[in-house]
Coordinates of C-alpha atoms in Angstrom, one line a residue:
M155 CA 0.2 -0.2 0.0
K156 CA 1.7 3.2 -0.1
K157 CA 4.7 2.6 1.8
M158 CA 6.6 5.7 1.1
L159 CA 10.1 6.7 2.2
I160 CA 10.8 10.3 3.9
A161 CA 12.1 12.6 1.4
A162 CA 15.6 14.0 2.0
I163 CA 13.8 17.0 4.2
V164 CA 13.0 14.3 6.8
I165 CA 10.2 13.0 5.4
A166 CA -4.5 -7.1 -8.6
G167 CA -9.4 -11.9 -12.9
G168 CA -7.8 -14.2 -15.0
A169 CA -5.0 -16.1 -14.2
L170 CA -3.6 -14.5 -11.1
T171 CA -3.3 -16.6 -8.3
A172 CA -4.8 -15.6 -4.8
W173 CA -2.1 -13.5 -3.2
Q174 CA -1.4 -11.8 -6.4
Y175 CA -4.8 -10.3 -6.5
L176 CA -4.5 -8.6 -3.2
G177 CA -5.3 -6.1 -3.7
K178 CA -0.1 9.8 -2.8
A179 CA -1.2 17.1 -4.1
Q180 CA 0.6 21.3 -4.1
S181 CA 3.6 21.0 -2.5
G182 CA 3.6 22.0 1.3
K183 CA 0.1 22.9 1.2
A184 CA -3.2 21.3 1.3
L185 CA -5.1 21.4 -1.9
E186 CA -7.9 23.6 -2.1
S187 CA -10.3 21.5 -4.3
N188 CA -11.6 17.7 -4.2
T189 CA -10.7 18.1 -0.2
P190 CA -14.6 16.9 1.1
V191 CA -15.1 17.0 4.5
V192 CA -16.7 14.2 5.9
A193 CA -18.4 13.4 9.2
S194 CA -18.2 10.8 11.1
A195 CA -21.2 11.3 13.1
A196 CA -23.4 14.4 13.5
G197 CA -23.5 17.1 16.7
E198 CA -20.7 19.1 17.9
Q199 CA -17.7 16.8 18.1
K200 CA -14.2 17.2 18.4
T201 CA -12.4 17.2 14.9
L202 CA -9.5 15.1 13.9
R203 CA -7.8 16.5 10.7
I204 CA -6.9 13.3 8.6
A205 CA -4.2 13.8 6.0
L206 CA -3.9 11.7 3.1
E207 CA -2.8 12.2 -0.4
G208 CA -5.8 10.8 -2.4
K209 CA -4.0 9.4 -5.4
Y210 CA -3.3 5.9 -4.7
P211 CA -6.3 3.8 -5.8
P212 CA -7.6 1.5 -4.0
F213 CA -6.5 2.8 -0.9
E214 CA -7.4 6.4 -1.6
Y215 CA -8.7 8.1 -4.8
L216 CA -11.2 10.3 -6.4
D217 CA -14.1 8.7 -7.6
A218 CA -16.3 9.6 -10.8
N219 CA -18.0 12.4 -8.9
Q220 CA -14.5 13.9 -7.7
Q221 CA -15.1 12.6 -4.2
L222 CA -12.6 11.2 -1.9
T223 CA -13.1 7.6 -1.4
G224 CA -11.2 4.5 -0.6
F225 CA -10.0 1.7 2.2
N226 CA -8.1 4.6 4.2
V227 CA -10.9 6.8 3.9
D228 CA -13.6 4.3 5.2
L229 CA -11.2 3.2 7.8
A230 CA -10.5 6.6 9.1
N231 CA -14.3 7.4 9.3
A232 CA -15.1 4.0 10.8
L233 CA -12.4 4.7 13.5
C234 CA -13.5 8.4 13.9
L235 CA -17.2 7.1 14.7
E236 CA -15.7 5.0 17.0
M237 CA -14.1 7.3 18.8
K238 CA -16.9 9.9 18.8
V239 CA -15.1 12.4 16.8
R240 CA -15.5 14.1 13.3
C241 CA -12.9 13.4 10.6
E242 CA -12.0 16.2 8.4
F243 CA -9.7 15.1 5.4
T244 CA -7.0 17.2 3.8
R245 CA -4.9 16.3 0.7
F246 CA -1.1 17.2 0.6
D247 CA 1.8 15.8 -1.5
F248 CA 3.0 12.8 -0.4
D249 CA 6.4 13.9 0.7
Q250 CA 4.6 16.9 2.7
L251 CA 2.2 14.3 4.8
I252 CA 4.9 14.4 7.7
P253 CA 6.1 17.9 7.5
S254 CA 2.5 19.0 7.7
L255 CA 1.6 16.4 10.5
N256 CA 4.7 17.6 12.6
E257 CA 3.5 21.6 11.8
H258 CA 0.1 21.1 13.3
K259 CA -1.6 21.2 10.0
A260 CA -2.9 17.8 10.3
D261 CA -3.4 15.6 13.5
A262 CA -3.1 12.2 11.9
I263 CA -2.0 10.5 8.5
V264 CA -4.0 7.6 7.1
A265 CA -2.2 6.8 4.1
S266 CA -0.7 3.2 4.0
L267 CA 2.3 4.6 5.5
S268 CA 4.7 1.4 6.2
I269 CA 6.5 1.5 9.5
T270 CA 10.0 2.2 8.7
E271 CA 13.0 2.9 11.4
E272 CA 13.5 6.2 9.4
R273 CA 9.7 7.4 10.0
E274 CA 10.1 6.4 13.8
R275 CA 12.5 9.0 14.2
L276 CA 9.8 11.6 12.9
V277 CA 6.8 10.2 14.3
Q278 CA 4.8 7.6 16.1
F279 CA 2.4 5.3 14.8
T280 CA -0.4 3.0 15.8
D281 CA -1.2 -1.1 15.6
V282 CA -0.5 -2.0 12.0
Y283 CA -3.8 -1.8 9.9
S284 CA -2.7 -3.4 7.0
R285 CA 0.1 -5.5 5.4
V286 CA 0.5 -6.3 1.6
P287 CA 3.5 -7.5 -0.2
G288 CA 5.2 -5.9 -3.2
T289 CA 5.0 -7.3 -6.7
Y290 CA 5.9 -6.6 -10.1
V291 CA 3.6 -6.2 -13.4
A292 CA 4.8 -6.2 -16.8
S293 CA 3.0 -6.1 -20.6
K294 CA 2.4 -10.0 -21.6
K295 CA 4.3 -9.1 -24.6
S296 CA 7.3 -8.9 -22.5
K297 CA 6.8 -12.9 -22.0
I298 CA 8.7 -12.6 -18.6
I299 CA 8.5 -16.2 -17.2
W300 CA 11.2 -16.0 -14.2
P301 CA 9.7 -17.1 -10.7
V302 CA 12.3 -14.7 -9.4
I303 CA 12.8 -11.3 -10.7
T304 CA 16.6 -10.4 -10.7
A305 CA 18.7 -7.6 -12.2
E306 CA 20.8 -10.1 -14.4
R307 CA 17.5 -12.0 -15.6
I308 CA 16.1 -8.4 -17.0
R309 CA 19.6 -7.0 -17.7
G310 CA 19.0 -3.9 -19.9
E311 CA 15.5 -3.4 -19.1
S312 CA 14.1 -0.5 -17.2
I313 CA 11.8 -0.8 -14.0
G314 CA 9.3 1.7 -13.0
V315 CA 8.8 2.7 -9.4
V316 CA 7.1 5.9 -7.3
A317 CA 9.7 8.2 -6.3
K318 CA 10.7 8.4 -2.5
T319 CA 8.7 5.3 -1.6
T320 CA 9.9 2.0 0.2
F321 CA 9.6 0.4 -3.3
D322 CA 11.9 2.5 -4.4
D323 CA 14.0 1.9 -1.6
Y324 CA 13.9 -1.6 -2.2
I325 CA 14.6 -1.4 -5.9
S326 CA 17.5 0.6 -5.4
N327 CA 19.0 -1.5 -2.6
E328 CA 18.0 -4.8 -4.5
M329 CA 18.6 -4.1 -7.8
D330 CA 22.4 -3.5 -9.4
Q331 CA 21.7 -0.4 -11.4
S332 CA 24.7 -1.3 -13.8
K333 CA 22.4 -3.9 -15.1
V334 CA 18.8 -2.2 -14.9
T335 CA 17.6 1.3 -15.3
I336 CA 15.4 2.5 -12.6
K337 CA 12.7 5.1 -13.6
R338 CA 11.1 7.0 -11.1
F339 CA 7.4 8.7 -11.1
A340 CA 5.8 11.2 -9.0
S341 CA 2.8 8.8 -8.9
A342 CA 1.4 5.5 -9.6
D343 CA -0.7 6.9 -12.1
E344 CA 1.9 8.1 -14.1
M345 CA 4.0 4.9 -13.6
M346 CA 1.2 3.0 -14.9
T347 CA 0.7 5.3 -17.8
A348 CA 4.2 4.9 -19.0
L349 CA 4.1 1.1 -18.6
E350 CA 1.0 1.5 -20.7
K351 CA 2.8 3.2 -23.2
G352 CA 5.5 1.0 -23.3
E353 CA 8.4 3.5 -21.8
I354 CA 9.1 1.0 -19.5
K355 CA 9.4 -2.7 -19.2
L356 CA 7.9 -3.9 -15.7
V357 CA 6.5 -1.9 -12.8
F358 CA 7.2 -2.6 -8.7
D359 CA 4.8 -1.4 -6.3
D360 CA 2.0 -2.4 -3.8
S361 CA 0.4 -5.9 -5.0
A362 CA -3.2 -4.5 -3.5
V363 CA -2.4 -1.4 -6.0
L364 CA -1.2 -3.2 -9.0
G365 CA -4.2 -5.7 -7.9
N366 CA -6.6 -2.8 -8.5
F367 CA -5.0 -1.7 -12.0
L368 CA -5.5 -5.5 -13.2
K369 CA -9.5 -5.4 -12.6
S370 CA -10.1 -3.8 -15.9
A371 CA -10.5 -6.2 -18.5
S372 CA -8.8 -4.4 -21.1
N373 CA -5.5 -4.5 -18.4
Q374 CA -6.0 -8.0 -17.7
D375 CA -5.6 -8.6 -21.6
R376 CA -2.5 -6.5 -21.7
F377 CA -0.9 -7.0 -18.6
E378 CA 0.1 -9.4 -15.7
M379 CA 1.7 -9.7 -12.7
V380 CA 5.2 -11.2 -13.1
G381 CA 7.9 -12.8 -10.8
N382 CA 8.0 -13.1 -7.3
R383 CA 5.9 -11.5 -4.3
I384 CA 8.5 -9.4 -2.0
D385 CA 8.0 -9.3 1.8
S386 CA 10.8 -7.2 3.1
P387 CA 10.5 -5.6 6.5
K388 CA 13.9 -4.2 6.1
W389 CA 12.9 -2.2 2.8
L390 CA 9.2 -2.3 2.8
G391 CA 8.4 -1.9 6.2
R392 CA 6.7 -3.8 9.1
G393 CA 3.2 -3.0 7.7
E394 CA 1.2 0.3 7.3
A395 CA -0.4 2.3 10.2
I396 CA -1.4 5.6 11.3
A397 CA 1.0 8.2 12.1
L398 CA 0.6 10.7 14.4
R399 CA 3.0 13.3 16.4
K400 CA 5.5 11.9 19.1
E401 CA 3.7 13.7 21.5
D402 CA 0.2 12.3 21.2
G403 CA 0.5 9.3 22.8
E404 CA -3.2 9.5 24.1
L405 CA -4.5 10.0 20.8
R406 CA -2.1 7.0 19.5
D407 CA -3.9 4.9 22.4
Q408 CA -7.5 6.2 21.3
F409 CA -6.6 4.9 17.8
N410 CA -5.5 1.5 18.6
M411 CA -8.7 1.1 21.0
A412 CA -11.0 2.1 18.3
L413 CA -8.9 -0.1 15.4
R414 CA -8.8 -3.4 17.8
K415 CA -12.8 -2.8 18.2
I416 CA -13.2 -2.8 14.6
I417 CA -10.8 -5.7 13.9
E418 CA -12.6 -7.8 16.5
S419 CA -16.4 -6.7 15.4
G420 CA -15.0 -7.8 11.6
Q421 CA -15.8 -4.3 10.4
H422 CA -12.1 -4.0 9.2
Q423 CA -12.6 -7.2 7.4
Q424 CA -16.0 -6.1 5.3
L425 CA -14.2 -2.8 4.6
G426 CA -11.1 -4.6 3.1
Y427 CA -13.4 -6.9 0.9
K428 CA -15.1 -3.7 -0.1
Y429 CA -11.8 -2.7 -2.1
F430 CA -10.0 -6.4 -2.2
T431 CA -10.6 -9.7 -2.9
L432 CA -8.3 -10.9 -0.1
R433 CA -8.0 -9.6 3.8
V434 CA -5.0 -7.1 4.1
L435 CA -4.7 -7.7 7.5

């Protein structure tokens, strides 16, 4: 799920197997359009400002009516309802999410941030609310049949990845860049467009995001998941969680209690089924 690295400023039906089908904005400030405010319950309540990017389907995206939707949005609303507070969503550039939180422009980040040591130096995390491996997608015309993707096996080819993400970190550290070319993109949408145009050979990203891309009949006809699933706590993190300021321990505890309740009640699983074909936790 959007498992992004912090920038230098301190910041899936076809022949797919079951796991395969699992299924980040103006810099420095919130977008002024397409930033719907969603109340999780009526009445005079405390408002929690939830930061996300809104460009990472099926986790968070704008629907046909330009309304913010997705798993992260539904999850945040469910948690706010449980906590008896009001959710207000604001979109930021991805690399501005953590700075915006620490500058008190938001109270929590619900944007599929994976837990990494680097991020833990800047924010604290709640309990994990999703875990999804990384995987590769390529054009069927490429006929990539290797069960494991290595730089030697795809020597001379180009791999697309979203910049400043944990997927970028994995590829940068695990692929010999003297053998392959890494092409970095500002968003998953831009990366997938480049793949469709044949500008890159394959892409590496969250299997849920790529699974969502492959739900389209047209995309299923042209593209497929290839190679191996990647579970790498070192580079991809230890699961996705809500990020909070270091000093907000009480809010973290409230989120964790609410998260435990919606998991135990089965609501979390039902939200997952709305967007994915398998459980994400």
